[in-house]
Amino acid sequence: MAGIRGLNKVPVPFRPMRALGIQTPENLMDKFVIRGGNRLVGNIRVSGAKNAALPAMAAAILTDEPVILENIPDVRDIQTERNLLVSMGAEVELGYGRAHHRTTLCCRSLVNPEAAYELVKTMRASTLVLGPLVARMGRARVSLPGGCAIGARPIDLHIKGLEQLGASIIQEHGYIEAAAERLRGGHIIFDKITVTGTEDLMMAAALAEGETVMENCAREPEVSDLAALLIKMGADIEGAGASTIRIRGVEKLHGARHRIIPDRIEAGTFVIAGALTGGDLTLINCNPEHLGALLRKLEECGVTVQAGLDSVRITNGHRLRAADVTTEEFPGFPTDMQAQYMALATQAEGTSVITENIFENRFMHAQELVRMGANIRIEGRRAIVRGHTPLGGAAVQCSDLRASASLVIGALVAEGETILDRVYHIDRGYERIEEKLRSVGAQIRRMGEILPKRAALPAGVA
Ligand code: UD1
């Protein structure tokens, strides 16, 4: 593939900040005003998966030819990754109009194999460039991510795996410096299942000399989606989606076109919001197979689920029943749905025990839900939620991406008005969530947002 016309190197402003008719200072726009009580009824189109798009964009580093990615969600983490790639010398072209969700990346002239702290601290998935940079450029300098709201998130398994592939690694001044003239195949056994670790090393191994076998790999659909892209680029990979992946390294990868899978966490968030509000909601452009554990759990709670080929309809006319949940790696119940499920559990009949097995500090939303009237007790990795407690609107704060989604869901059934602060956490991973929810009947707006007439809130809503 030859070069592409019109590639630009200019970071593009995050769209919702300029394209939604927002006319007030940014700090005001960082709040949602939500009035609870409406059933959600109608259809929502699910966006592309952020967690599949991020590794796919990093994969563009592996070739000097353009990689065309479709169904890229318009969310802040994607903008951060684009800026990171641009800072390294990548050329980026964004689609407009009907091609709005297409991004073309060309890494023919990478000059700076570095991910600086400023970027990595806002988005830990920036470490996904580590493996591809060493594989393609022979060196990488990537900031250590440090702690974050949901607990320690080390990257020791990425580092150990790269060493296994022959890279020499130095850690100094908060950075990892990795170097290898050419990586060579190796045998990697992950001590713990890691999603981005599996992806990072799969990309590195794709250009290594010889065969790599990786065991105890993550089986998330996002790993399989990345493998599908890499195979289109010429990689030789078998077993992605299973716990052992075999990669025969090739000399060179080429450009490709790939459509990112739908976002199962966005879909799941809306499914829970629909069920909790006693609604009738259809998610279109999603993959019900990726939502299996959540949909089964909702059925246990009494929700009616109808899964189509690429859609899911949920209806709920009765009181929800409590059901315990334990987060696990795919195909288990996802940790990224735990916070949203907790909002649902506050309204179910009975007591639910929610056990968080993946991250050690992922209950930040609990205290905010309690401020809204929920009855939740935290005991180590378990949250005990006594259901059927009425929620009331309050001023609450987002602490991380999925915690924020849980507060939006709680606010949709709370009596009165909730002001949700720091919604930049939501903008990291949900594409215009307020517009999507409004389109199915929710009363939600970004503070300071001038709503188009047809979307105006009913009388009496501030
Ligand atoms: C990815 C997802 C995130 C999701 C998480 C778990 C992306 C961009 N992010 O994050 O939304 O919540 O999977 O499904 O895809 N660990 C180590 N050492 C490592 C790496 C991980 O000890 O080197 C531990 C982590 O601290 C955690 C567990 O392994 O306890 C799983 O983390 P991991 O799967 O790596 O999460 P991410 O890939 O960062």
PDB file of N, CA, C and O in Angstrom, residues 135 164-166 180-187 203-213 247-252:
ATOM      1  N   ALA A 135       9.534  -4.076  19.037  1.00  0.00           N
ATOM      2  CA  ALA A 135       9.541  -4.998  17.897  1.00  0.00           C
ATOM      3  C   ALA A 135       9.886  -4.262  16.597  1.00  0.00           C
ATOM      4  O   ALA A 135      10.628  -4.761  15.762  1.00  0.00           O
ATOM      5  N   GLN A 164      11.569 -12.254  28.219  1.00  0.00           N
ATOM      6  CA  GLN A 164      11.494 -13.619  27.697  1.00  0.00           C
ATOM      7  C   GLN A 164      11.714 -13.628  26.175  1.00  0.00           C
ATOM      8  O   GLN A 164      12.199 -14.597  25.614  1.00  0.00           O
ATOM      9  N   LEU A 165      11.345 -12.520  25.538  1.00  0.00           N
ATOM     10  CA  LEU A 165      11.525 -12.424  24.077  1.00  0.00           C
ATOM     11  C   LEU A 165      12.884 -11.799  23.727  1.00  0.00           C
ATOM     12  O   LEU A 165      13.126 -11.420  22.582  1.00  0.00           O
ATOM     13  N   GLY A 166      13.741 -11.632  24.738  1.00  0.00           N
ATOM     14  CA  GLY A 166      15.121 -11.215  24.462  1.00  0.00           C
ATOM     15  C   GLY A 166      15.376  -9.725  24.620  1.00  0.00           C
ATOM     16  O   GLY A 166      16.486  -9.250  24.319  1.00  0.00           O
ATOM     17  N   ALA A 180      16.099  -4.149  21.991  1.00  0.00           N
ATOM     18  CA  ALA A 180      16.460  -5.451  21.410  1.00  0.00           C
ATOM     19  C   ALA A 180      16.708  -5.219  19.938  1.00  0.00           C
ATOM     20  O   ALA A 180      15.898  -4.571  19.273  1.00  0.00           O
ATOM     21  N   GLU A 181      17.834  -5.699  19.436  1.00  0.00           N
ATOM     22  CA  GLU A 181      18.088  -5.537  17.997  1.00  0.00           C
ATOM     23  C   GLU A 181      16.956  -6.193  17.212  1.00  0.00           C
ATOM     24  O   GLU A 181      16.349  -5.598  16.361  1.00  0.00           O
ATOM     25  N   ARG A 182      16.698  -7.467  17.551  1.00  0.00           N
ATOM     26  CA  ARG A 182      15.472  -8.108  17.065  1.00  0.00           C
ATOM     27  C   ARG A 182      14.986  -9.075  18.140  1.00  0.00           C
ATOM     28  O   ARG A 182      15.788  -9.862  18.667  1.00  0.00           O
ATOM     29  N   LEU A 183      13.707  -8.973  18.462  1.00  0.00           N
ATOM     30  CA  LEU A 183      13.161  -9.878  19.465  1.00  0.00           C
ATOM     31  C   LEU A 183      13.201 -11.297  18.915  1.00  0.00           C
ATOM     32  O   LEU A 183      13.139 -11.490  17.695  1.00  0.00           O
ATOM     33  N   ARG A 184      13.322 -12.285  19.813  1.00  0.00           N
ATOM     34  CA  ARG A 184      13.273 -13.674  19.359  1.00  0.00           C
ATOM     35  C   ARG A 184      12.165 -14.407  20.114  1.00  0.00           C
ATOM     36  O   ARG A 184      11.817 -14.029  21.247  1.00  0.00           O
ATOM     37  N   GLY A 185      11.624 -15.417  19.438  1.00  0.00           N
ATOM     38  CA  GLY A 185      10.509 -16.158  20.024  1.00  0.00           C
ATOM     39  C   GLY A 185      10.855 -16.726  21.386  1.00  0.00           C
ATOM     40  O   GLY A 185      12.023 -16.977  21.680  1.00  0.00           O
ATOM     41  N   GLY A 186       9.859 -16.937  22.218  1.00  0.00           N
ATOM     42  CA  GLY A 186      10.113 -17.472  23.547  1.00  0.00           C
ATOM     43  C   GLY A 186       8.870 -18.139  24.098  1.00  0.00           C
ATOM     44  O   GLY A 186       7.832 -18.198  23.430  1.00  0.00           O
ATOM     45  N   HIS A 187       9.003 -18.643  25.309  1.00  0.00           N
ATOM     46  CA  HIS A 187       7.887 -19.326  25.972  1.00  0.00           C
ATOM     47  C   HIS A 187       7.473 -18.456  27.163  1.00  0.00           C
ATOM     48  O   HIS A 187       8.235 -18.279  28.095  1.00  0.00           O
ATOM     49  N   MET A 203       1.630  -8.581  20.097  1.00  0.00           N
ATOM     50  CA  MET A 203       2.135  -7.670  19.047  1.00  0.00           C
ATOM     51  C   MET A 203       3.651  -7.765  18.929  1.00  0.00           C
ATOM     52  O   MET A 203       4.198  -7.792  17.830  1.00  0.00           O
ATOM     53  N   ALA A 204       4.332  -7.819  20.083  1.00  0.00           N
ATOM     54  CA  ALA A 204       5.797  -7.905  20.044  1.00  0.00           C
ATOM     55  C   ALA A 204       6.222  -9.198  19.337  1.00  0.00           C
ATOM     56  O   ALA A 204       7.108  -9.189  18.467  1.00  0.00           O
ATOM     57  N   ALA A 205       5.576 -10.305  19.692  1.00  0.00           N
ATOM     58  CA  ALA A 205       5.968 -11.616  19.147  1.00  0.00           C
ATOM     59  C   ALA A 205       5.686 -11.718  17.648  1.00  0.00           C
ATOM     60  O   ALA A 205       6.337 -12.502  16.948  1.00  0.00           O
ATOM     61  N   ALA A 206       4.742 -10.919  17.170  1.00  0.00           N
ATOM     62  CA  ALA A 206       4.377 -11.000  15.743  1.00  0.00           C
ATOM     63  C   ALA A 206       5.562 -10.676  14.842  1.00  0.00           C
ATOM     64  O   ALA A 206       5.656 -11.180  13.719  1.00  0.00           O
ATOM     65  N   LEU A 207       6.489  -9.822  15.338  1.00  0.00           N
ATOM     66  CA  LEU A 207       7.666  -9.468  14.517  1.00  0.00           C
ATOM     67  C   LEU A 207       8.954 -10.102  15.051  1.00  0.00           C
ATOM     68  O   LEU A 207      10.042  -9.767  14.585  1.00  0.00           O
ATOM     69  N   ALA A 208       8.831 -10.989  16.044  1.00  0.00           N
ATOM     70  CA  ALA A 208      10.040 -11.613  16.602  1.00  0.00           C
ATOM     71  C   ALA A 208      10.552 -12.703  15.657  1.00  0.00           C
ATOM     72  O   ALA A 208       9.820 -13.189  14.790  1.00  0.00           O
ATOM     73  N   GLU A 209      11.795 -13.088  15.878  1.00  0.00           N
ATOM     74  CA  GLU A 209      12.360 -14.159  15.053  1.00  0.00           C
ATOM     75  C   GLU A 209      12.009 -15.497  15.701  1.00  0.00           C
ATOM     76  O   GLU A 209      12.324 -15.730  16.872  1.00  0.00           O
ATOM     77  N   GLY A 210      11.274 -16.328  14.970  1.00  0.00           N
ATOM     78  CA  GLY A 210      10.932 -17.650  15.525  1.00  0.00           C
ATOM     79  C   GLY A 210       9.571 -17.650  16.213  1.00  0.00           C
ATOM     80  O   GLY A 210       8.795 -16.694  16.143  1.00  0.00           O
ATOM     81  N   GLU A 211       9.327 -18.796  16.888  1.00  0.00           N
ATOM     82  CA  GLU A 211       7.981 -19.029  17.429  1.00  0.00           C
ATOM     83  C   GLU A 211       7.875 -18.661  18.915  1.00  0.00           C
ATOM     84  O   GLU A 211       8.784 -18.909  19.695  1.00  0.00           O
ATOM     85  N   THR A 212       6.747 -18.070  19.255  1.00  0.00           N
ATOM     86  CA  THR A 212       6.458 -17.757  20.661  1.00  0.00           C
ATOM     87  C   THR A 212       5.209 -18.531  21.078  1.00  0.00           C
ATOM     88  O   THR A 212       4.223 -18.564  20.340  1.00  0.00           O
ATOM     89  N   VAL A 213       5.275 -19.130  22.260  1.00  0.00           N
ATOM     90  CA  VAL A 213       4.067 -19.755  22.823  1.00  0.00           C
ATOM     91  C   VAL A 213       3.743 -19.002  24.114  1.00  0.00           C
ATOM     92  O   VAL A 213       4.621 -18.816  24.963  1.00  0.00           O
ATOM     93  N   ILE A 247       2.476 -17.943  18.225  1.00  0.00           N
ATOM     94  CA  ILE A 247       2.754 -16.882  17.243  1.00  0.00           C
ATOM     95  C   ILE A 247       4.065 -17.210  16.528  1.00  0.00           C
ATOM     96  O   ILE A 247       5.102 -17.371  17.182  1.00  0.00           O
ATOM     97  N   ARG A 248       4.008 -17.330  15.200  1.00  0.00           N
ATOM     98  CA  ARG A 248       5.254 -17.508  14.458  1.00  0.00           C
ATOM     99  C   ARG A 248       5.639 -16.146  13.908  1.00  0.00           C
ATOM    100  O   ARG A 248       4.899 -15.563  13.107  1.00  0.00           O
ATOM    101  N   GLY A 249       6.761 -15.629  14.349  1.00  0.00           N
ATOM    102  CA  GLY A 249       7.159 -14.269  13.961  1.00  0.00           C
ATOM    103  C   GLY A 249       7.415 -14.149  12.473  1.00  0.00           C
ATOM    104  O   GLY A 249       7.841 -15.115  11.829  1.00  0.00           O
ATOM    105  N   VAL A 250       7.121 -12.999  11.901  1.00  0.00           N
ATOM    106  CA  VAL A 250       7.406 -12.743  10.481  1.00  0.00           C
ATOM    107  C   VAL A 250       8.363 -11.558  10.378  1.00  0.00           C
ATOM    108  O   VAL A 250       8.539 -10.804  11.340  1.00  0.00           O
ATOM    109  N   GLU A 251       8.983 -11.415   9.181  1.00  0.00           N
ATOM    110  CA  GLU A 251       9.964 -10.340   8.965  1.00  0.00           C
ATOM    111  C   GLU A 251       9.306  -8.971   8.970  1.00  0.00           C
ATOM    112  O   GLU A 251       9.866  -7.984   9.429  1.00  0.00           O
ATOM    113  N   LYS A 252       8.090  -8.930   8.384  1.00  0.00           N
ATOM    114  CA  LYS A 252       7.481  -7.624   8.111  1.00  0.00           C
ATOM    115  C   LYS A 252       5.970  -7.764   8.134  1.00  0.00           C
ATOM    116  O   LYS A 252       5.433  -8.792   7.736  1.00  0.00           O
TER     117      LYS A 252
END
